[in-house]
Tab-separated table of C-alpha atoms in Angstrom:
chain	number	residue	atom	x	y	z
A	1	GLN	CA	1.767	-19.864	1.780
A	2	GLU	CA	-0.581	-20.866	4.593
A	3	ASP	CA	-2.746	-17.894	3.891
A	4	LEU	CA	-0.910	-15.593	6.334
A	5	ARG	CA	0.694	-12.493	5.057
A	6	VAL	CA	3.219	-10.309	6.970
A	7	ASP	CA	0.451	-8.046	8.359
A	8	GLY	CA	-1.748	-10.969	9.285
A	9	ARG	CA	-4.197	-10.770	6.334
A	10	GLY	CA	-5.223	-13.592	4.306
A	11	CYS	CA	-4.444	-13.864	0.702
A	12	GLU	CA	-7.921	-12.376	-0.257
A	13	ASP	CA	-8.306	-9.702	2.488
A	14	TYR	CA	-8.246	-6.022	1.564
A	15	ARG	CA	-6.800	-3.341	3.948
A	16	CYS	CA	-8.972	-0.951	5.833
A	17	ALA	CA	-10.360	1.503	3.329
A	18	GLU	CA	-11.943	4.845	3.851
A	19	VAL	CA	-14.185	6.299	1.147
A	20	GLU	CA	-15.606	9.760	1.294
A	21	THR	CA	-17.549	11.513	-1.478
A	22	ASP	CA	-18.222	15.132	-2.329
A	23	VAL	CA	-14.858	16.388	-1.096
A	24	VAL	CA	-14.276	18.995	-3.690
A	25	SER	CA	-16.946	21.666	-3.895
A	26	ASN	CA	-16.423	22.862	-7.404
A	27	THR	CA	-16.779	19.657	-9.222
A	28	SER	CA	-19.885	17.730	-10.408
A	29	GLY	CA	-18.773	14.885	-8.296
A	30	SER	CA	-15.714	13.756	-6.331
A	31	ALA	CA	-14.511	11.019	-4.049
A	32	ARG	CA	-11.425	10.286	-1.904
A	33	VAL	CA	-10.292	6.716	-1.119
A	34	LYS	CA	-7.633	5.962	1.439
A	35	LEU	CA	-6.544	2.214	1.273
A	36	GLY	CA	-3.783	1.755	3.878
A	37	HIS	CA	-1.194	4.119	2.756
A	38	THR	CA	-2.638	4.739	-0.798
A	39	ASP	CA	-4.496	7.935	-1.031
A	40	ILE	CA	-6.430	8.824	-4.239
A	41	LEU	CA	-8.661	11.779	-5.018
A	42	VAL	CA	-11.009	11.690	-8.069
A	43	GLY	CA	-12.904	14.729	-9.403
A	44	ILE	CA	-15.489	14.654	-12.170
A	45	LYS	CA	-16.517	17.745	-14.057
A	46	ALA	CA	-19.359	17.589	-16.519
A	47	GLU	CA	-19.085	19.796	-19.512
A	48	MET	CA	-20.940	20.372	-22.830
A	49	GLY	CA	-19.379	19.085	-25.945
A	50	THR	CA	-19.989	17.574	-29.259
A	51	PRO	CA	-20.508	13.877	-29.526
A	52	LYS	CA	-17.943	11.567	-31.277
A	53	LEU	CA	-18.642	11.022	-34.975
A	54	GLU	CA	-19.009	7.228	-34.667
A	55	LYS	CA	-21.381	7.460	-31.630
A	56	PRO	CA	-23.591	10.491	-32.294
A	57	ASP	CA	-26.200	9.882	-29.695
A	58	GLU	CA	-23.925	9.186	-26.691
A	59	GLY	CA	-21.813	11.278	-24.306
A	60	TYR	CA	-18.395	10.045	-23.337
A	61	LEU	CA	-15.814	9.968	-20.551
A	62	GLU	CA	-12.313	11.409	-20.588
A	63	PHE	CA	-9.771	10.149	-18.105
A	64	PHE	CA	-6.660	12.007	-16.896
A	65	VAL	CA	-4.363	10.789	-14.252
A	66	ASP	CA	-1.984	13.006	-12.393
A	67	CYS	CA	0.709	11.541	-10.282
A	68	SER	CA	1.444	14.158	-7.672
A	69	ALA	CA	5.059	14.661	-6.735
A	70	ASN	CA	4.105	14.169	-3.152
A	71	ALA	CA	3.122	10.532	-3.758
A	72	THR	CA	6.569	9.065	-3.865
A	73	PRO	CA	10.029	10.460	-4.682
A	74	GLU	CA	10.035	8.702	-8.083
A	75	PHE	CA	7.311	11.039	-9.276
A	76	GLU	CA	9.482	14.086	-9.051
A	77	GLY	CA	9.193	16.401	-12.027
A	78	ARG	CA	7.955	14.350	-15.006
A	79	GLY	CA	8.551	10.918	-13.506
A	80	GLY	CA	5.017	10.166	-12.908
A	81	GLU	CA	3.789	10.759	-16.459
A	82	GLU	CA	4.494	7.261	-17.636
A	83	LEU	CA	2.629	5.624	-14.909
A	84	GLY	CA	-0.177	8.223	-15.163
A	85	SER	CA	-0.717	7.390	-18.943
A	86	GLU	CA	-0.545	3.695	-18.163
A	87	ILE	CA	-3.297	4.067	-15.528
A	88	ALA	CA	-5.422	6.414	-17.901
A	89	ASN	CA	-5.182	3.801	-20.790
A	90	THR	CA	-6.257	1.051	-18.369
A	91	LEU	CA	-9.299	3.035	-17.261
A	92	TYR	CA	-10.151	3.792	-20.924
A	93	ARG	CA	-9.988	0.098	-21.526
A	94	VAL	CA	-12.070	-0.897	-18.447
A	95	PHE	CA	-14.765	1.564	-19.343
A	96	SER	CA	-14.750	0.819	-23.040
A	97	SER	CA	-17.051	-2.178	-22.922
A	98	GLU	CA	-20.751	-1.648	-23.608
A	99	GLY	CA	-23.096	-0.930	-20.715
A	100	THR	CA	-20.624	0.161	-18.017
A	101	VAL	CA	-21.953	3.658	-17.997
A	102	ASP	CA	-25.261	4.675	-19.547
A	103	LEU	CA	-23.828	6.945	-22.190
A	104	LYS	CA	-27.085	7.562	-23.879
A	105	SER	CA	-28.400	9.433	-20.956
A	106	LEU	CA	-25.502	11.875	-21.389
A	107	CYS	CA	-26.755	12.886	-24.741
A	108	ILE	CA	-28.587	16.212	-25.057
A	109	ASN	CA	-29.006	16.715	-28.804
A	110	PRO	CA	-27.857	13.892	-31.046
A	111	ARG	CA	-24.952	14.923	-33.250
A	112	GLU	CA	-24.816	18.316	-31.695
A	113	HIS	CA	-24.493	18.485	-27.841
A	114	CYS	CA	-23.696	15.960	-25.216
A	115	TRP	CA	-22.278	15.849	-21.823
A	116	VAL	CA	-18.540	15.005	-21.540
A	117	LEU	CA	-17.458	13.734	-18.100
A	118	TYR	CA	-13.848	14.687	-17.503
A	119	VAL	CA	-12.645	12.407	-14.832
A	120	ASP	CA	-9.432	13.518	-13.097
A	121	VAL	CA	-7.522	11.228	-10.867
A	122	LEU	CA	-4.929	12.569	-8.488
A	123	LEU	CA	-2.521	10.271	-6.714
A	124	LEU	CA	-1.835	11.774	-3.429
A	125	GLU	CA	0.202	8.975	-1.862
A	126	CYS	CA	1.496	5.635	-3.201
A	127	GLY	CA	1.212	2.728	-0.821
A	128	GLY	CA	0.672	-0.180	-3.234
A	129	ASN	CA	-2.246	-1.415	-5.083
A	130	LEU	CA	-3.018	1.798	-7.032
A	131	PHE	CA	-5.380	0.412	-9.603
A	132	ASP	CA	-7.975	-1.077	-7.223
A	133	ALA	CA	-8.132	2.221	-5.100
A	134	ILE	CA	-8.452	4.279	-8.259
A	135	SER	CA	-11.313	2.206	-9.606
A	136	VAL	CA	-13.133	2.393	-6.320
A	137	ALA	CA	-12.634	6.119	-6.143
A	138	VAL	CA	-13.904	6.488	-9.832
A	139	LYS	CA	-17.021	4.480	-8.966
A	140	ALA	CA	-17.784	6.404	-5.868
A	141	ALA	CA	-17.230	9.783	-7.635
A	142	LEU	CA	-19.567	8.674	-10.568
A	143	PHE	CA	-22.189	7.691	-7.921
A	144	ASN	CA	-21.724	11.256	-6.359
A	145	THR	CA	-21.877	13.025	-9.879
A	146	ARG	CA	-24.703	15.377	-10.297
A	147	ILE	CA	-25.266	16.557	-13.849
A	148	PRO	CA	-27.576	19.600	-14.171
A	149	LYS	CA	-30.749	18.870	-16.231
A	150	VAL	CA	-31.057	20.806	-19.483
A	151	ARG	CA	-33.897	21.655	-21.769
A	152	VAL	CA	-33.559	22.234	-25.456
A	153	LEU	CA	-35.709	25.005	-26.845
A	154	GLU	CA	-36.495	25.309	-30.532
A	155	ASP	CA	-36.310	28.776	-31.919
A	156	GLU	CA	-38.435	30.173	-34.713
A	157	GLU	CA	-35.458	29.985	-37.169
A	158	GLY	CA	-34.762	26.394	-36.139
A	159	SER	CA	-31.638	27.192	-34.095
A	160	LYS	CA	-31.660	25.297	-30.751
A	161	GLU	CA	-31.042	26.968	-27.398
A	162	ILE	CA	-30.042	25.102	-24.327
A	163	GLU	CA	-31.444	26.214	-21.110
A	164	LEU	CA	-30.085	25.086	-17.751
A	165	SER	CA	-32.744	24.531	-15.107
A	166	ASP	CA	-32.795	27.101	-12.266
A	167	ASP	CA	-33.074	24.720	-9.575
A	168	PRO	CA	-29.579	23.586	-8.273
A	169	TYR	CA	-30.915	20.399	-6.965
A	170	ASP	CA	-32.699	19.349	-10.134
A	171	CYS	CA	-29.925	17.104	-11.629
A	172	LEU	CA	-29.251	13.838	-13.269
A	173	ARG	CA	-27.655	10.887	-11.359
A	174	LEU	CA	-25.712	8.197	-12.937
A	175	SER	CA	-26.377	4.604	-12.349
A	176	VAL	CA	-23.308	2.938	-11.180
A	177	ASP	CA	-24.589	-0.562	-10.995
A	178	ASN	CA	-22.618	-1.766	-13.975
A	179	VAL	CA	-19.333	0.285	-13.362
A	180	PRO	CA	-16.524	-2.243	-12.855
A	181	CYS	CA	-13.938	-2.280	-10.160
A	182	ILE	CA	-10.343	-3.297	-10.805
A	183	VAL	CA	-9.053	-6.199	-8.765
A	184	THR	CA	-5.196	-6.660	-8.965
A	185	LEU	CA	-3.830	-10.123	-8.183
A	186	ASN	CA	-0.116	-10.281	-7.649
A	187	LYS	CA	1.664	-13.542	-7.902
A	188	ILE	CA	4.141	-14.224	-5.101
A	189	GLY	CA	5.836	-17.616	-5.148
A	190	TYR	CA	3.150	-20.110	-5.954
A	191	ARG	CA	0.149	-18.141	-4.525
A	192	HIS	CA	-1.551	-14.915	-5.484
A	193	VAL	CA	-2.501	-12.051	-3.300
A	194	VAL	CA	-5.133	-9.293	-3.448
A	195	ASP	CA	-4.324	-5.732	-2.429
A	196	ALA	CA	-0.537	-5.861	-2.199
A	197	THR	CA	1.382	-3.383	-0.131
A	198	LEU	CA	4.463	-1.862	-1.607
A	199	GLN	CA	6.724	-4.588	-0.068
A	200	GLU	CA	4.582	-7.328	-1.511
A	201	GLU	CA	4.626	-5.597	-4.855
A	202	ALA	CA	8.335	-5.559	-4.866
A	203	CYS	CA	8.398	-9.328	-4.296
A	204	SER	CA	5.964	-10.205	-6.973
A	205	LEU	CA	7.145	-10.548	-10.597
A	206	ALA	CA	3.824	-10.781	-12.404
A	207	SER	CA	0.442	-9.558	-11.709
A	208	LEU	CA	-3.033	-9.855	-13.349
A	209	LEU	CA	-5.443	-6.926	-13.563
A	210	ILE	CA	-9.103	-7.740	-13.962
A	211	SER	CA	-12.126	-5.519	-13.935
A	212	VAL	CA	-15.228	-6.921	-12.537
A	213	THR	CA	-18.717	-5.591	-12.465
A	214	SER	CA	-20.961	-6.106	-9.421
A	215	LYS	CA	-22.709	-9.204	-11.069
A	216	GLY	CA	-19.389	-10.830	-11.578
A	217	ALA	CA	-18.740	-10.216	-15.266
A	218	LEU	CA	-15.313	-9.557	-16.408
A	219	THR	CA	-14.939	-6.474	-18.591
A	220	SER	CA	-11.227	-6.386	-19.252
A	221	MET	CA	-7.959	-8.144	-18.207
A	222	LYS	CA	-4.347	-7.007	-18.267
A	223	LYS	CA	-1.157	-8.703	-17.383
A	224	MET	CA	1.578	-6.700	-15.937
A	225	GLY	CA	5.101	-7.339	-14.787
A	226	LYS	CA	8.136	-9.056	-16.139
A	227	GLY	CA	7.390	-12.445	-14.856
A	228	SER	CA	5.359	-15.317	-16.577
A	229	LEU	CA	2.109	-16.665	-15.544
A	230	ASP	CA	1.050	-20.295	-15.860
A	231	PRO	CA	-2.346	-20.589	-17.788
A	232	GLU	CA	-3.935	-22.661	-15.094
A	233	SER	CA	-2.958	-20.098	-12.541
A	234	ILE	CA	-4.534	-17.381	-14.678
A	235	PHE	CA	-7.877	-19.343	-14.348
A	236	GLU	CA	-7.454	-19.518	-10.592
A	237	MET	CA	-6.566	-15.846	-10.357
A	238	MET	CA	-9.663	-14.969	-12.493
A	239	GLU	CA	-12.066	-16.916	-10.267
A	240	THR	CA	-10.480	-15.252	-7.165
A	241	GLY	CA	-10.717	-11.887	-8.794
A	242	LYS	CA	-14.549	-12.344	-9.543
A	243	ARG	CA	-15.183	-13.516	-5.970
A	244	VAL	CA	-13.281	-10.734	-4.412
A	245	GLY	CA	-14.633	-8.145	-6.899
A	246	LYS	CA	-18.186	-9.174	-6.140
A	247	SER	CA	-17.661	-8.649	-2.298
A	248	LEU	CA	-15.804	-5.454	-2.972
A	249	HIS	CA	-18.898	-4.119	-4.855
A	250	THR	CA	-21.353	-5.015	-2.312
A	251	ALA	CA	-19.213	-3.396	0.497
A	252	LEU	CA	-18.696	-0.176	-1.556
A	253	GLN	CA	-22.367	0.037	-2.448
A	254	LYS	CA	-23.336	-0.277	1.141
A	255	ILE	CA	-21.049	2.435	2.256
A	256	LEU	CA	-22.209	4.748	-0.534
A	257	ASP	CA	-25.829	4.177	0.297
A	258	GLU	CA	-25.268	4.808	4.030
A	259	GLU	CA	-23.349	7.998	3.178
A	260	GLU	CA	-26.269	9.018	0.861
A	261	ASN	CA	-28.836	8.463	3.631
A	262	LEU	CA	-27.022	10.688	5.932
A	263	GLY	CA	-27.713	13.523	3.466
A	264	THR	CA	-26.842	17.106	4.322
A	265	SER	CA	-26.428	16.266	8.018
A	266	ARG	CA	-23.187	14.313	7.351
A	267	GLN	CA	-20.115	15.818	8.900
A	268	LYS	CA	-17.620	16.299	6.072
A	269	VAL	CA	-14.073	15.228	7.197
A	270	GLY	CA	-12.319	16.212	4.001
A	271	PHE	CA	-8.672	16.922	4.231
A	272	LEU	CA	-8.482	18.399	7.667
A	273	GLY	CA	-9.891	15.515	9.673
B	1	LEU	CA	23.341	-3.095	2.058
B	2	LEU	CA	23.642	-0.669	-0.774
B	3	GLN	CA	27.017	-1.177	-2.468
B	4	VAL	CA	30.122	-3.265	-2.373
B	5	GLN	CA	33.178	-1.118	-2.571
B	6	GLN	CA	37.072	-1.508	-2.408
B	7	LYS	CA	37.580	-2.563	1.128
B	8	ARG	CA	34.188	-1.783	2.609
B	9	TRP	CA	30.451	-2.040	2.357
B	10	LYS	CA	28.022	0.931	2.081
B	11	VAL	CA	24.985	0.422	4.321
B	12	GLU	CA	21.762	2.447	4.491
B	13	THR	CA	20.824	3.140	8.180
B	14	ASN	CA	18.088	5.684	7.992
B	15	SER	CA	20.612	8.470	8.645
B	16	ARG	CA	21.795	11.648	6.753
B	17	LEU	CA	24.655	9.865	5.027
B	18	ASP	CA	25.158	6.302	4.076
B	19	SER	CA	27.102	4.289	6.723
B	20	VAL	CA	30.265	2.464	6.154
B	21	LEU	CA	31.198	-1.070	7.169
B	22	LEU	CA	34.868	-1.718	6.769
B	23	LEU	CA	36.258	-5.092	5.771
B	24	SER	CA	38.506	-5.016	8.827
B	25	SER	CA	35.508	-4.479	11.107
B	26	MET	CA	33.696	-7.481	9.879
B	27	ASN	CA	33.793	-10.983	11.334
B	28	LEU	CA	35.188	-13.547	8.932
B	29	PRO	CA	34.114	-17.098	9.007
B	30	GLY	CA	36.656	-19.427	10.503
B	31	GLY	CA	38.276	-17.225	13.202
B	32	GLU	CA	38.522	-13.654	13.983
B	33	LEU	CA	42.161	-12.841	14.168
B	34	ARG	CA	43.113	-13.207	10.576
B	35	ARG	CA	44.725	-10.415	8.592
B	36	ARG	CA	42.610	-9.354	5.822
B	37	SER	CA	44.282	-10.422	2.588
B	38	ALA	CA	43.679	-9.373	-1.037
B	39	GLU	CA	41.693	-12.632	-1.587
B	40	ASP	CA	39.301	-11.537	1.257
B	41	GLU	CA	38.803	-8.291	-0.723
B	42	LEU	CA	37.942	-10.094	-3.817
B	43	ALA	CA	35.557	-12.478	-1.993
B	44	MET	CA	33.746	-9.640	-0.334
B	45	ARG	CA	30.661	-10.240	-2.423
B	46	ASP	CA	30.468	-13.778	-1.132
B	47	TYR	CA	29.923	-12.580	2.394
B	48	LEU	CA	27.600	-9.686	1.921
B	49	GLN	CA	25.713	-8.641	-1.160
B	50	GLU	CA	23.568	-5.764	-2.184
B	51	GLY	CA	20.141	-6.056	-0.582
B	52	ASP	CA	21.329	-7.996	2.394
B	53	LEU	CA	20.235	-7.037	5.867
B	54	ILE	CA	22.734	-6.853	8.667
B	55	SER	CA	22.831	-5.974	12.354
B	56	ALA	CA	25.854	-3.951	13.401
B	57	GLU	CA	27.068	-1.558	16.092
B	58	VAL	CA	28.279	1.814	15.528
B	59	GLN	CA	32.035	2.138	16.086
B	60	SER	CA	32.729	5.686	15.352
B	61	VAL	CA	31.291	8.752	13.694
B	62	PHE	CA	33.202	10.633	11.019
B	63	SER	CA	33.606	14.391	11.018
B	64	ASP	CA	30.974	14.763	8.326
B	65	GLY	CA	28.411	12.808	10.228
B	66	ALA	CA	28.894	9.482	8.432
B	67	VAL	CA	28.784	6.453	10.604
B	68	SER	CA	31.308	3.601	10.674
B	69	LEU	CA	29.914	0.281	11.725
B	70	HIS	CA	31.446	-2.965	13.065
B	71	THR	CA	30.208	-6.418	13.624
B	72	ARG	CA	32.940	-7.581	15.919
B	73	SER	CA	30.709	-9.695	18.134
B	74	LEU	CA	29.063	-13.012	17.310
B	75	LYS	CA	25.553	-11.728	17.869
B	76	TYR	CA	25.912	-9.304	14.904
B	77	GLY	CA	26.127	-10.289	11.338
B	78	LYS	CA	23.738	-11.069	8.437
B	79	LEU	CA	20.035	-11.359	9.320
B	80	GLY	CA	18.085	-14.334	8.131
B	81	GLN	CA	14.386	-14.568	7.899
B	82	GLY	CA	12.264	-12.163	9.615
B	83	VAL	CA	10.238	-8.974	9.274
B	84	LEU	CA	11.498	-5.462	9.151
B	85	VAL	CA	9.487	-2.578	10.570
B	86	GLN	CA	10.584	0.977	9.817
B	87	VAL	CA	9.535	3.532	12.498
B	88	SER	CA	10.574	6.961	13.470
B	89	PRO	CA	13.853	6.765	15.494
B	90	SER	CA	12.520	9.045	18.255
B	91	LEU	CA	9.989	6.340	19.249
B	92	VAL	CA	12.651	3.710	20.208
B	93	LYS	CA	13.662	3.844	23.769
B	94	ARG	CA	17.332	4.118	24.307
B	95	GLN	CA	18.244	0.999	26.430
B	96	LYS	CA	21.381	-1.063	27.172
B	97	THR	CA	20.351	-4.084	25.276
B	98	HIS	CA	18.967	-4.012	21.829
B	99	PHE	CA	18.290	-7.705	21.424
B	100	HIS	CA	15.315	-9.158	23.201
B	101	ASP	CA	13.914	-12.528	23.316
B	102	LEU	CA	10.225	-12.301	23.996
B	103	PRO	CA	8.535	-15.002	25.710
B	104	CYS	CA	5.919	-15.260	23.048
B	105	GLY	CA	8.294	-17.142	20.936
B	106	ALA	CA	9.894	-14.450	18.751
B	107	SER	CA	12.880	-12.164	19.204
B	108	VAL	CA	13.153	-8.578	18.409
B	109	ILE	CA	16.075	-6.267	17.646
B	110	LEU	CA	15.237	-2.622	18.415
B	111	GLY	CA	17.575	-0.403	16.452
B	112	ASN	CA	18.089	3.140	17.603
B	113	ASN	CA	17.739	4.221	14.064
B	114	GLY	CA	14.159	3.157	13.894
B	115	TYR	CA	14.643	-0.205	12.165
B	116	ILE	CA	13.119	-3.019	14.011
B	117	TRP	CA	13.824	-6.694	13.071
B	118	ILE	CA	11.342	-9.470	14.228
B	119	TYR	CA	12.593	-12.891	13.838
B	120	PRO	CA	11.755	-16.399	15.141
B	121	THR	CA	13.962	-17.408	18.209
B	122	SER	CA	16.438	-19.931	17.047
B	123	GLU	CA	16.669	-22.972	19.071
B	124	GLN	CA	20.498	-23.438	19.230
B	125	LYS	CA	22.394	-20.617	20.920
B	126	ASP	CA	26.000	-21.441	19.850
B	127	GLU	CA	26.390	-20.455	16.249
B	128	GLU	CA	29.983	-20.121	15.378
B	129	ALA	CA	29.534	-18.750	11.898
B	130	GLY	CA	29.194	-15.203	13.184
B	131	GLY	CA	25.890	-14.814	11.460
B	132	PHE	CA	26.943	-15.605	7.777
B	133	THR	CA	24.885	-18.742	6.982
B	134	THR	CA	21.262	-17.785	6.472
B	135	ASN	CA	18.706	-20.249	7.520
B	136	LEU	CA	16.314	-20.620	4.591
B	137	GLU	CA	14.136	-23.386	6.052
B	138	PRO	CA	10.499	-22.556	6.022
B	139	VAL	CA	9.399	-20.883	9.066
B	140	PRO	CA	6.477	-22.821	10.940
B	141	LEU	CA	2.993	-21.221	10.745
B	142	SER	CA	2.768	-20.659	14.475
B	143	ASP	CA	6.013	-18.734	14.567
B	144	ARG	CA	4.870	-16.646	11.582
B	145	GLU	CA	1.606	-15.883	13.430
B	146	VAL	CA	3.520	-14.545	16.364
B	147	ILE	CA	5.782	-12.411	14.169
B	148	SER	CA	2.747	-11.005	12.259
B	149	ARG	CA	1.064	-10.147	15.406
B	150	LEU	CA	4.083	-8.420	16.788
B	151	ARG	CA	4.541	-6.498	13.752
B	152	ASN	CA	0.855	-5.186	13.787
B	153	CYS	CA	1.323	-4.348	17.529
B	154	ILE	CA	4.399	-2.354	16.801
B	155	VAL	CA	2.610	-0.510	13.957
B	156	ALA	CA	-0.293	0.117	16.430
B	157	LEU	CA	2.075	1.554	19.109
B	158	VAL	CA	3.769	3.742	16.562
B	159	THR	CA	0.387	5.026	15.252
B	160	GLU	CA	-0.598	6.061	18.855
B	161	LYS	CA	2.943	7.473	19.514
B	162	LEU	CA	3.888	5.180	22.347
B	163	MET	CA	7.602	4.533	23.086
B	164	LEU	CA	8.791	1.226	21.864
B	165	PHE	CA	10.740	-1.045	24.291
B	166	ASP	CA	10.539	-4.741	25.218
B	167	THR	CA	7.948	-4.349	27.960
B	168	SER	CA	5.687	-2.130	25.893
B	169	ILE	CA	5.674	-4.353	22.943
B	170	LEU	CA	5.067	-7.411	25.177
B	171	TYR	CA	2.089	-5.817	26.881
B	172	CYS	CA	0.664	-4.674	23.605
B	173	TYR	CA	0.997	-8.255	22.177
B	174	GLU	CA	-0.842	-9.807	25.254
B	175	ALA	CA	-3.517	-7.138	24.892
B	176	SER	CA	-4.013	-8.014	21.290
B	177	LEU	CA	-4.380	-11.774	21.778
B	178	PRO	CA	-8.256	-11.671	21.832
B	179	HIS	CA	-8.351	-10.134	18.455
B	180	GLN	CA	-7.568	-11.547	15.087
B	181	ILE	CA	-4.159	-10.566	13.770
B	182	LYS	CA	-5.506	-8.635	10.775
B	183	ASP	CA	-8.014	-6.763	12.959
B	184	ILE	CA	-5.187	-5.112	14.923
B	185	LEU	CA	-4.740	-2.635	12.129
B	186	LYS	CA	-8.415	-1.390	12.362
B	187	PRO	CA	-8.421	2.168	14.040
B	188	GLU	CA	-10.973	1.100	16.803
B	189	VAL	CA	-9.101	-1.985	17.818
B	190	MET	CA	-5.716	-0.231	17.639
B	191	GLU	CA	-6.988	2.405	20.080
B	192	GLU	CA	-8.386	-0.160	22.440
B	193	ILE	CA	-5.213	-2.272	22.603
B	194	VAL	CA	-2.923	0.761	23.014
B	195	LEU	CA	-5.179	2.166	25.782
B	196	GLU	CA	-4.816	-1.135	27.658
B	197	THR	CA	-1.054	-1.244	27.233
B	198	ARG	CA	-0.753	2.322	28.466
B	199	GLN	CA	-2.785	1.424	31.502
B	200	ARG	CA	-0.483	-1.558	32.355
B	201	LEU	CA	2.602	0.433	31.923
B	202	LEU	CA	1.220	3.081	34.214
B	203	ASP	CA	0.359	0.419	36.789
B	204	LEU	CA	3.840	-0.884	36.488
B	205	GLU	CA	5.440	2.563	37.291
B	206	GLY	CA	3.029	3.306	40.081
């Protein structure tokens, strides 16, 4: 109540987070995020496909979430599928608004070829606040994604041939300025908290999930949980979410830029550190 | 507490099998030497429900390894407001007393099964209820800060694999005072505090 949680954090403080990109070598981009006890691994593979009929000059993203059985005992066997599809649907919704990712840059030949980014999320450990960690990992992985540049050659008969450039470092990077991050606000008692641990999630009956871009614009909102939320508290939670989201973006961008500047001299910790 | 059964309660104690707390081993409010009647059996749920936390002592161990508990002393019973920290049982030092009143303003129960309970020190010492009435008054902020700090210190000691006993927890608490409570969980600060604690403990022995 007085802005003091069990582990001493304030209502708007995040736990110590570790972000590392480029951990999986055979993907186009990857990232691993450790937020307290929550561990998420995201891998992005870029493959050629045909554009969707209603958007012929854009590429698209496909999300798949796998809840590993190691994460918590509830995910044994097929237990994690429901949660996995819920998270995937939320990610689709968050990225569905215009301008989050520059999809036109993913197009190679309108109506014929485009890049499809398959985003695979793997939940390694569940320690509360999955959505925030997943969105941070997806943003970091998108920042890290390197799509090879292709050239389209016109043949004499008119059939098109696609040529991959020979230089492995000649690639397309995505701009992640408008990629939103999810902020989950859990209502406990009369206040709401950001970044809940498993125990705090067990105490909260309702939560609001909002996705915020780095400029503070809201792209989607979802209410979860069995409890009810007062309309006034929803406004408060939205304001808090925007504030927290903006600071989360600046902190994440700073770390990603620092990591980028270290270049190839960076020591990769990976999974054995 | 996991289940309420015929004449006993099933309790989870971080062991291989669920432990058992028999009705006859329980302190009843209003005097101890009553014979447990059928009405007591029906009123079991009024004393302890699923989800309650209790402190108890091991009475005996069954042949299959299940533990039988009892709360025959006034200091055991239902726990009120506080914080539970779950650690590995091997990190809790085996001592004669498990209940410690720390001078910083909170009390701690170090269970040998790895469950540690931190709670504010209650002012009055003569509670006759045998631990049944839970005090639901809001805990003051200063007490809550002490408890949060202790909780973070215990987590820091556990991460650095230091044995937990009243002196080590106290030294760690004192070493953590210059930092903010939420900073204790940062890896750098954790290492620093535990190093200082380790140093003081070595000085104590030497």
